[in-house]
C-alpha cells in the first residue's frame, strides 16, 4: 500500500504543471471580499441543508468522504452524489431543489 501511495504521489507530481513565475503572469482583477462573500452566501442558499453541511465539511473543514459519511449516517457514495449535485447547484447548472 505504501509503495502504491508513493507511485501515485510521483505520478501526480510529474503531471502537475510547472511553477510559474509571478512576474510573468498579469495579476487577476481582484473583487471586493464582501461581494464575494455575499455571492457565496446567495449560492449556498441554492443547496439543501445537508448538501451545505457536506460541502462545508469537505471543502472548508477538510473532512474526508468517510468522515462525512460517518458523521451524517450515509454511505460514502451517497455523500459523493450529494457533493456532486451541490456543486452543480452552486454553479447554477441544476435548478432542482
Protein backbone atom coordinates (compact mmCIF):
# COMPACT_ATOMS: atom_id res chain seq x y z
CA UNK A 1 0.00 0.00 0.00
CA UNK A 2 2.81 2.42 0.87
CA UNK A 3 4.53 1.73 -2.44
CA UNK A 4 1.31 2.48 -4.35
CA UNK A 5 0.93 5.75 -2.44
CA UNK A 6 4.50 6.65 -3.33
CA UNK A 7 3.90 5.82 -7.01
CA UNK A 8 0.67 7.83 -7.04
CA UNK A 9 2.44 10.79 -5.47
CA UNK A 10 5.24 10.69 -8.06
CA UNK A 11 2.73 10.40 -10.92
CA UNK A 12 0.68 13.37 -9.65
CA UNK A 13 3.84 15.41 -9.13
CA UNK A 14 5.07 14.64 -12.66
CA UNK A 15 1.66 15.57 -14.12
CA UNK A 16 1.48 18.88 -12.22
CA UNK A 17 2.04 21.98 -14.32
CA UNK A 18 5.42 23.65 -13.90
CA UNK A 19 5.69 26.51 -11.45
CA UNK A 20 5.00 29.90 -12.98
CA UNK A 21 6.97 32.96 -12.05
CA UNK A 22 4.61 35.57 -10.59
CA UNK A 23 6.42 38.32 -12.50
CA UNK A 24 5.40 36.82 -15.86
CA UNK A 25 1.70 36.44 -15.05
CA UNK A 26 -0.51 39.52 -15.06
CA UNK A 27 -2.41 40.00 -11.83
CA UNK A 28 -6.04 38.93 -11.96
CA UNK A 29 -8.55 41.62 -11.20
CA UNK A 30 -9.49 41.44 -7.54
CA UNK A 31 -13.08 41.50 -6.41
CA UNK A 32 -14.23 43.03 -3.20
CA UNK A 33 -14.14 40.41 -0.44
CA UNK A 34 -17.60 41.46 0.76
CA UNK A 35 -19.05 40.98 -2.73
CA UNK A 36 -17.53 37.51 -2.95
CA UNK A 37 -18.82 36.58 0.50
CA UNK A 38 -22.31 37.81 -0.42
CA UNK A 39 -22.29 35.87 -3.68
CA UNK A 40 -21.14 32.71 -1.90
CA UNK A 41 -23.91 33.06 0.70
CA UNK A 42 -26.51 33.51 -2.07
CA UNK A 43 -25.23 30.45 -3.91
CA UNK A 44 -25.16 28.36 -0.73
CA UNK A 45 -28.90 29.07 -0.37
CA UNK A 46 -29.43 27.03 -3.57
CA UNK A 47 -28.43 23.79 -1.86
CA UNK A 48 -30.20 21.79 0.82
CA UNK A 49 -29.08 21.96 4.43
CA UNK A 50 -27.46 18.51 4.19
CA UNK A 51 -25.62 19.41 0.98
CA UNK A 52 -24.41 22.65 2.56
CA UNK A 53 -23.10 20.76 5.59
CA UNK A 54 -21.33 18.25 3.33
CA UNK A 55 -19.84 20.97 1.09
CA UNK A 56 -18.52 22.98 4.01
CA UNK A 57 -17.29 19.89 5.82
CA UNK A 58 -15.41 18.67 2.77
CA UNK A 59 -14.05 21.91 1.29
CA UNK A 60 -13.76 24.26 4.25
CA UNK A 61 -13.04 21.84 7.08
CA UNK A 62 -11.05 19.28 5.08
CA UNK A 63 -13.04 16.25 6.24
CA UNK A 64 -12.77 13.06 4.23
CA UNK A 65 -15.70 11.43 2.47
CA UNK A 66 -15.60 8.64 5.06
CA UNK A 67 -15.70 11.13 7.96
CA UNK A 68 -18.67 12.92 6.42
CA UNK A 69 -20.46 9.64 5.75
CA UNK A 70 -19.98 8.50 9.35
CA UNK A 71 -20.98 11.88 10.77
CA UNK A 72 -24.22 12.04 8.75
CA UNK A 73 -25.04 8.33 8.78
CA UNK A 74 -24.81 7.99 5.00
CA UNK A 75 -23.00 5.64 2.63
CA UNK A 76 -19.86 7.16 1.07
CA UNK A 77 -21.35 7.03 -2.44
CA UNK A 78 -24.39 8.98 -1.25
CA UNK A 79 -22.08 11.66 0.13
CA UNK A 80 -20.34 11.80 -3.27
CA UNK A 81 -23.71 12.18 -5.01
CA UNK A 82 -24.79 14.99 -2.68
CA UNK A 83 -21.50 16.81 -3.21
CA UNK A 84 -21.78 16.46 -6.98
CA UNK A 85 -25.34 17.84 -7.07
CA UNK A 86 -24.48 20.63 -4.65
CA UNK A 87 -21.54 21.73 -6.82
CA UNK A 88 -23.83 21.82 -9.86
CA UNK A 89 -26.32 23.98 -7.98
CA UNK A 90 -23.57 26.34 -6.83
CA UNK A 91 -22.57 26.76 -10.48
CA UNK A 92 -26.19 27.39 -11.47
CA UNK A 93 -26.30 24.28 -13.66
CA UNK A 94 -29.04 22.46 -11.73
CA UNK A 95 -32.26 24.21 -10.75
CA UNK A 96 -33.87 21.33 -8.86
CA UNK A 97 -34.39 21.84 -5.11
